[in-house]
Coordinates of C-alpha atoms and ligand atoms in Angstrom, one line a residue:
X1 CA 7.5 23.4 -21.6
X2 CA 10.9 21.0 -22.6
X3 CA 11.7 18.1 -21.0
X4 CA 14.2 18.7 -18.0
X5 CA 16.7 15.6 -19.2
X6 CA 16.1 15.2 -23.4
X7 CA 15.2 19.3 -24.3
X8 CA 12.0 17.4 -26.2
X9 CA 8.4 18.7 -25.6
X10 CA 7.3 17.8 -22.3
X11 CA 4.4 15.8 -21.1
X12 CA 4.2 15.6 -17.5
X13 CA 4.9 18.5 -15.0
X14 CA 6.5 17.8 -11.7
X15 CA 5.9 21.1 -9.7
X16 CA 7.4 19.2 -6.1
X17 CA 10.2 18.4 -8.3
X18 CA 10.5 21.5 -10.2
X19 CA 11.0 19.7 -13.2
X20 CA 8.9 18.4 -16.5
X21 CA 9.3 15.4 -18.4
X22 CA 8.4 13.9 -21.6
X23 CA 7.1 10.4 -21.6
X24 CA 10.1 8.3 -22.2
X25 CA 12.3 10.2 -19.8
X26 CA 9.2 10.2 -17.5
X27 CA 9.2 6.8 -17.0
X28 CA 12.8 6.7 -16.3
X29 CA 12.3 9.3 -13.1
X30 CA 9.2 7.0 -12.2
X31 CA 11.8 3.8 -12.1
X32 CA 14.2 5.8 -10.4
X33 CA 12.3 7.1 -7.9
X34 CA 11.5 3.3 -7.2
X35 CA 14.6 1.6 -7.9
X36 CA 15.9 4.2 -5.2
X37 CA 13.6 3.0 -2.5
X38 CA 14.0 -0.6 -3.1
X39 CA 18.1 0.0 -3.0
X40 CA 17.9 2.6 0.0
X41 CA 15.7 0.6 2.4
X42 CA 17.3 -3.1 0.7
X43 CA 13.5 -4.1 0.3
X44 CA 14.5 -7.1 -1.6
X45 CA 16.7 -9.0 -4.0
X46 CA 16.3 -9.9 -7.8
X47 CA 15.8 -13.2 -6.9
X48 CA 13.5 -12.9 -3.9
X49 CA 9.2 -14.1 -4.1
X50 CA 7.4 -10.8 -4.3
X51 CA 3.4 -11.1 -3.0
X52 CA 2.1 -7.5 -4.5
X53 CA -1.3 -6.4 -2.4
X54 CA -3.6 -5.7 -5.4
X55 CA -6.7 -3.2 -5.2
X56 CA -7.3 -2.7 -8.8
X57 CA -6.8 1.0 -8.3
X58 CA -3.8 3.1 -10.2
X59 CA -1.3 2.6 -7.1
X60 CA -1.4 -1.3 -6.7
X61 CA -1.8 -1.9 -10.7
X62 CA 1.2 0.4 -10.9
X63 CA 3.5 -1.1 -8.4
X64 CA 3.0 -4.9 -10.0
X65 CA 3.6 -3.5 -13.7
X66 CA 6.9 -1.3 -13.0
X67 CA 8.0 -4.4 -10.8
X68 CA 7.1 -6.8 -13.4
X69 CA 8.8 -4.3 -16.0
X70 CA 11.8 -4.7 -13.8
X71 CA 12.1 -8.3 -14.0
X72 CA 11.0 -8.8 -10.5
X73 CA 8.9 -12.4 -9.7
X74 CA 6.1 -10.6 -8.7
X75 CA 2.8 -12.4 -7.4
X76 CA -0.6 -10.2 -7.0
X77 CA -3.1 -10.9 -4.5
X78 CA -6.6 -9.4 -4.4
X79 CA -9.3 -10.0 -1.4
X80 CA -12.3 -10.0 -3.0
X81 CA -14.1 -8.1 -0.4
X82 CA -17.8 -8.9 -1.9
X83 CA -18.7 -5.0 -2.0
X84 CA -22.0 -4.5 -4.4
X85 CA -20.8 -3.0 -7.4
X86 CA -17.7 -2.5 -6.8
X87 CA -15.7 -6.0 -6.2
X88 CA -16.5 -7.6 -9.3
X89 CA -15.3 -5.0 -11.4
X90 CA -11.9 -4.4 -10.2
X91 CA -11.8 -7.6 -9.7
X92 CA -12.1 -8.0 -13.3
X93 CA -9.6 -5.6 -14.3
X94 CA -7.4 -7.2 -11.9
X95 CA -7.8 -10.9 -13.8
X96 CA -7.2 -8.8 -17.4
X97 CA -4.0 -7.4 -16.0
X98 CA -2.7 -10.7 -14.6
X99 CA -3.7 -12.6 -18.1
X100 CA -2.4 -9.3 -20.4
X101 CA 1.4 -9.9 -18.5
X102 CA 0.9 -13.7 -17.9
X103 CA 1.7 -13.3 -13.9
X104 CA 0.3 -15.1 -11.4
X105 CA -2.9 -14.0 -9.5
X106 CA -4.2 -15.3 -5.5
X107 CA -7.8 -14.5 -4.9
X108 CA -9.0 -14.6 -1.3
X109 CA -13.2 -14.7 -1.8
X110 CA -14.2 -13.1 1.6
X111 CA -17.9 -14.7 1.1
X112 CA -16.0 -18.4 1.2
X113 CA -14.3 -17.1 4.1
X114 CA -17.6 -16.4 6.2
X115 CA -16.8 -12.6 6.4
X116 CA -18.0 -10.6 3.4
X117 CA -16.9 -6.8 4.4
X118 CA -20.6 -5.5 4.0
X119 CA -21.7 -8.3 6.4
X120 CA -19.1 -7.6 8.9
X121 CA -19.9 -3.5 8.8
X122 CA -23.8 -4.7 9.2
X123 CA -23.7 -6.6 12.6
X124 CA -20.4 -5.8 13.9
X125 CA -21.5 -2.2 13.5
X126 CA -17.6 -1.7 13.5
X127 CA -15.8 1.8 11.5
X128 CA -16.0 0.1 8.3
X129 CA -12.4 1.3 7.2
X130 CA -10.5 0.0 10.8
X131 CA -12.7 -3.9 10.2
X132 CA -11.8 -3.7 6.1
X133 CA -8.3 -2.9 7.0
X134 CA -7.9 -5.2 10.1
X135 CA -9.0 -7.9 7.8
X136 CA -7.3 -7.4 4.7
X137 CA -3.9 -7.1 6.5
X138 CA -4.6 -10.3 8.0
X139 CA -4.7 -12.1 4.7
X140 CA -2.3 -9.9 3.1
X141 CA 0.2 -11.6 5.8
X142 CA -1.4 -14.9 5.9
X143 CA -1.7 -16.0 2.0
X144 CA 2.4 -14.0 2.6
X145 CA 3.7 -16.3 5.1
X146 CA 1.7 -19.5 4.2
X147 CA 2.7 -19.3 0.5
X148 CA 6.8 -18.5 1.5
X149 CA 6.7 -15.6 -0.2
X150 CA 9.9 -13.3 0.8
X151 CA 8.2 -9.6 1.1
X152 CA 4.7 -8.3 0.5
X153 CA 4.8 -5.2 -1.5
X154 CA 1.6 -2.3 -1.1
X155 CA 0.7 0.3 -3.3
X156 CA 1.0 3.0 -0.6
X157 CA 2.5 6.4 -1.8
X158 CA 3.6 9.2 -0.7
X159 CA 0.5 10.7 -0.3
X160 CA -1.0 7.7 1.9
X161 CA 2.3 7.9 3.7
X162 CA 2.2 11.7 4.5
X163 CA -1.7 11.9 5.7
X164 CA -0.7 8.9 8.1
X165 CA 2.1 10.5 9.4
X166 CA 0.0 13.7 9.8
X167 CA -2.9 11.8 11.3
X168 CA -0.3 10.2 13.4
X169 CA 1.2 12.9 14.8
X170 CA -1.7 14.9 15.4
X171 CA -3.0 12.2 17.9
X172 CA 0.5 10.9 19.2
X173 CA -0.4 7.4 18.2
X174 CA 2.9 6.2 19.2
X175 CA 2.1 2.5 18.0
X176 CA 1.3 3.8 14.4
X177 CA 4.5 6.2 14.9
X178 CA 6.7 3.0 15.6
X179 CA 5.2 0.9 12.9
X180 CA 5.4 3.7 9.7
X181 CA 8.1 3.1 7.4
X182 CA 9.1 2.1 3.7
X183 CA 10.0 -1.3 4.8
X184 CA 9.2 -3.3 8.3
X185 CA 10.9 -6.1 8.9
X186 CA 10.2 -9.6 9.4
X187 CA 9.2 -10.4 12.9
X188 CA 8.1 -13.8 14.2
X189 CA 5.0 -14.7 11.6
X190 CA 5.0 -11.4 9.8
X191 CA 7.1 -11.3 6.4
X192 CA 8.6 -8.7 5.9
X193 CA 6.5 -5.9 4.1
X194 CA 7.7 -2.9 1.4
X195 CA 6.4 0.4 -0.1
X196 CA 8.4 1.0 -3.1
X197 CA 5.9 3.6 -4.4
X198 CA 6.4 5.8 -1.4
X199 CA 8.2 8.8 -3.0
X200 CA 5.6 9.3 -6.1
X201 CA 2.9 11.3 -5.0
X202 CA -1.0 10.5 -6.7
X203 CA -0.5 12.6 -9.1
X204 CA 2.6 11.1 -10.4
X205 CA 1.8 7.5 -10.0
X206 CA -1.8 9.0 -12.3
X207 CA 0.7 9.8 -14.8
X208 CA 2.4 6.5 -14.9
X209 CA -0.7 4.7 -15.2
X210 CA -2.4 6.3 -17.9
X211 CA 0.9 6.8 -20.0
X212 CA 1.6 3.1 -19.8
X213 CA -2.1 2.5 -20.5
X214 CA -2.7 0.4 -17.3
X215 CA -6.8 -0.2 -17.0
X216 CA -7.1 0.1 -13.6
X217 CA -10.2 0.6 -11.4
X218 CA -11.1 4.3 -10.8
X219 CA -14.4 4.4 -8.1
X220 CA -14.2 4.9 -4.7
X221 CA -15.4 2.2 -2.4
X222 CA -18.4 3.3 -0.8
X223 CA -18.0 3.0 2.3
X224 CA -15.1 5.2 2.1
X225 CA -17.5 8.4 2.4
X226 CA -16.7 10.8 5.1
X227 CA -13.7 8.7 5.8
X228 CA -11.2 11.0 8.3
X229 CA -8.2 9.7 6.3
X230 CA -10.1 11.2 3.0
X231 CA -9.7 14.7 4.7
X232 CA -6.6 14.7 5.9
X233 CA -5.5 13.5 2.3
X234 CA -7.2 17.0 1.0
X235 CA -5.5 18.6 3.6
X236 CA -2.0 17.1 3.0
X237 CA -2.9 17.8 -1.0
X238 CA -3.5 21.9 -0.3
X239 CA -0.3 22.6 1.8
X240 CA 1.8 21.0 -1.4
X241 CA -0.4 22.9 -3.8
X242 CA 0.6 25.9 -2.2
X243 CA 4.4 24.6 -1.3
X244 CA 5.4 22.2 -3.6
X245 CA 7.3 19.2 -2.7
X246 CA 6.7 19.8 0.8
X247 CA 5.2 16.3 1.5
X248 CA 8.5 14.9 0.1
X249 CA 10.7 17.0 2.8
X250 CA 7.9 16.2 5.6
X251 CA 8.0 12.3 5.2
X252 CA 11.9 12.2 4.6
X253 CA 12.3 14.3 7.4
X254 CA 10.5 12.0 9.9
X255 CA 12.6 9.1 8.1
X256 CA 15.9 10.7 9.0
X257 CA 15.3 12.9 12.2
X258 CA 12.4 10.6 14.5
X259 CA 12.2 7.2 13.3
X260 CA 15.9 6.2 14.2
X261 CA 14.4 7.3 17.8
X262 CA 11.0 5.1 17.9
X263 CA 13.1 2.1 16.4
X264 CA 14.0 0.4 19.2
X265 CA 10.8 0.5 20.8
X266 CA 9.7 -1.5 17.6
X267 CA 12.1 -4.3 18.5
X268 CA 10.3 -4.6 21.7
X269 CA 6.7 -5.1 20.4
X270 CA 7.9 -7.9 18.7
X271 CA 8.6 -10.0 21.4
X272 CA 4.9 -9.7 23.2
X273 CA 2.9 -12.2 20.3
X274 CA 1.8 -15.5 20.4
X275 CA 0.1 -18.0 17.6
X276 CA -3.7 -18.0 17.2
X277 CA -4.9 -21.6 18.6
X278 CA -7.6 -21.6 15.4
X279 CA -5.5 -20.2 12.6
X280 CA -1.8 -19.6 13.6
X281 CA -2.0 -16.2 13.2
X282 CA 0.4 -13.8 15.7
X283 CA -1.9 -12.4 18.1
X284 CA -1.7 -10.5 21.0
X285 CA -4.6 -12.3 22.8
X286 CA -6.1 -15.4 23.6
X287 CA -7.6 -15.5 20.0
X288 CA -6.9 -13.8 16.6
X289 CA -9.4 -11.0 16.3
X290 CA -10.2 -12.9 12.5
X291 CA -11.3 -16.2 14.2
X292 CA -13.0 -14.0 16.6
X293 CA -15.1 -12.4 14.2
X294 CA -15.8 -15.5 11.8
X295 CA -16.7 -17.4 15.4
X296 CA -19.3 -14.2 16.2
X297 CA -20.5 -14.1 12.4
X298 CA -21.2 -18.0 12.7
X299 CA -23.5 -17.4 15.6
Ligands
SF4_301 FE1 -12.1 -1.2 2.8 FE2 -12.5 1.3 3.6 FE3 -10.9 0.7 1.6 FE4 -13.5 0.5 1.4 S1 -12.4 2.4 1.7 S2 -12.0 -1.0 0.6 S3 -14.1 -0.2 3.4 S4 -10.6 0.1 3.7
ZN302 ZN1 -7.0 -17.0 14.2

């Protein structure tokens, strides 16, 4: 098979694209898919503070490097979730990458914080996804707005995107509907957050990764079994097996045709926060369900 832009030998297959590349003109698609996003939805400027939310996994790793690569001043920031055998290592592949590029890395050490995730899932007896994910977006926004950064950057590609857009619309979860986008804008305490990555599909962003050599962390977390989200990723995965480059046209689709219709209802939202007397954080009730939790763990 040749390469769709050079004639050379190609390396990587895009079937959703109908296309193949070799390496070099690979990793100019990859930059243009992402150079695209950031210019299409104005995610941010050459001289704005990026905070990139880093896993360890292919996606985030990905993100900071092609940012990086692009000259951005791009800060990681990994919660440190304390989960046995798991944590520490991408943990430590998360330090290597930081040192290998000389960037600057934020931990956030959920033990020091009173809520290490395995804790929480023990006696709040909460769906361990919903309580890692409540928690993890509350740093992601705190260490965000307390540390001026501009925009806080995730990993999430167009596979995350598609299953929660699926997942989405197959409950009517109007408030998910109105919040799913590329970019969401600053509102009161929230910075502003971006998902450059979210028109390269796993496979794609697989490629990138182990062409550019990036060591990133490849196990699932374990409480991530018999996870919903897992399925509907399958799901999502088979219908562009059999129609490629369907989840492209799916996700732009609801860009174009049904977000411009839930936007102003986003605007609204907005307005109904208050601060968190404990922390500061925007909350909807008396207290931020963080403090809440650390306040129950204490006890
Ligand atoms: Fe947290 Fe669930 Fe992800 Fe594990 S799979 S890190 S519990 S959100
Ligand atoms: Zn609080």
């Amino acid at each position: 098979m040749k390469c769709r832009r050079c004639g050379k030998q190609a390396e990587v297959e895009l079937r959703s694209h109908h296309a193949a590349f070799c390496r070099d003109c690979f990793f100019i698609f990859f930059r243009r898919q992402v150079e695209r996003a950031i210019k299409r939805w104005r995610m941010f400027k050459p001289q704005d503070r990026i905070l990139v939310a880093i896993s360890g996994g292919k996606d985030s790793l990905s993100l900071w490097d092609i940012l990086l690569n692009m000259g951005y001043k791009a800060t990681g920031l990994y919660i440190d979730l304390k989960i046995d055998g798991f944590s520490e290592k991408a943990k430590e592949k998360v330090e290597k990458f930081a040192q290998e590029r000389k960037s600057d890395l934020i931990i956030v050490d959920l033990e020091k914080e009173g809520i290490p995730i395995p804790k929480i899932i023990h006696y709040s007896g909460k769906e361990p996804c919903s309580i890692c994910g409540q928690i993890k977006r509350y740093y992601f926004n705190r260490m965000a707005y307390e540390k001026n950064f501009h925009v806080l950057a995730t990993g999430h590609n167009l596979d995350d995107e598609t299953t929660r857009l699926l997942a989405n619309l197959l409950r009517w979860q109007m408030t998910y509907l109105i919040d799913q986008a590329p970019v969401l804008p600053p509102t009161y305490r929230f910075v502003k957050k971006v998902k450059p990555l979210y028109r390269l599909g796993e496979y794609e962003i697989a490629a990138y990764a182990f062409l550019k050599n990036i060591d990133y962390f490849a196990y699932r977390c374990p409480f991530s079994k018999g996870a919903t989200f897992l399925k509907y990723k399958e799901y999502i995965a088979y219908i562009e097996y059999k129609f490629p480059g369907t989840k492209l046209d799916f996700y732009e689709g609801f860009l174009k045709k049904l977000r411009p219709l839930l936007q102003p209802l986003q605007r609204q939202s907005a307005n109904t926060f208050h601060l968190c007397p404990e922390c500061g954080y925007p909350t909807l009730a008396p207290q931020c369900s963080i403090c809440r939790l650390k306040a129950e763990m204490k006890k």
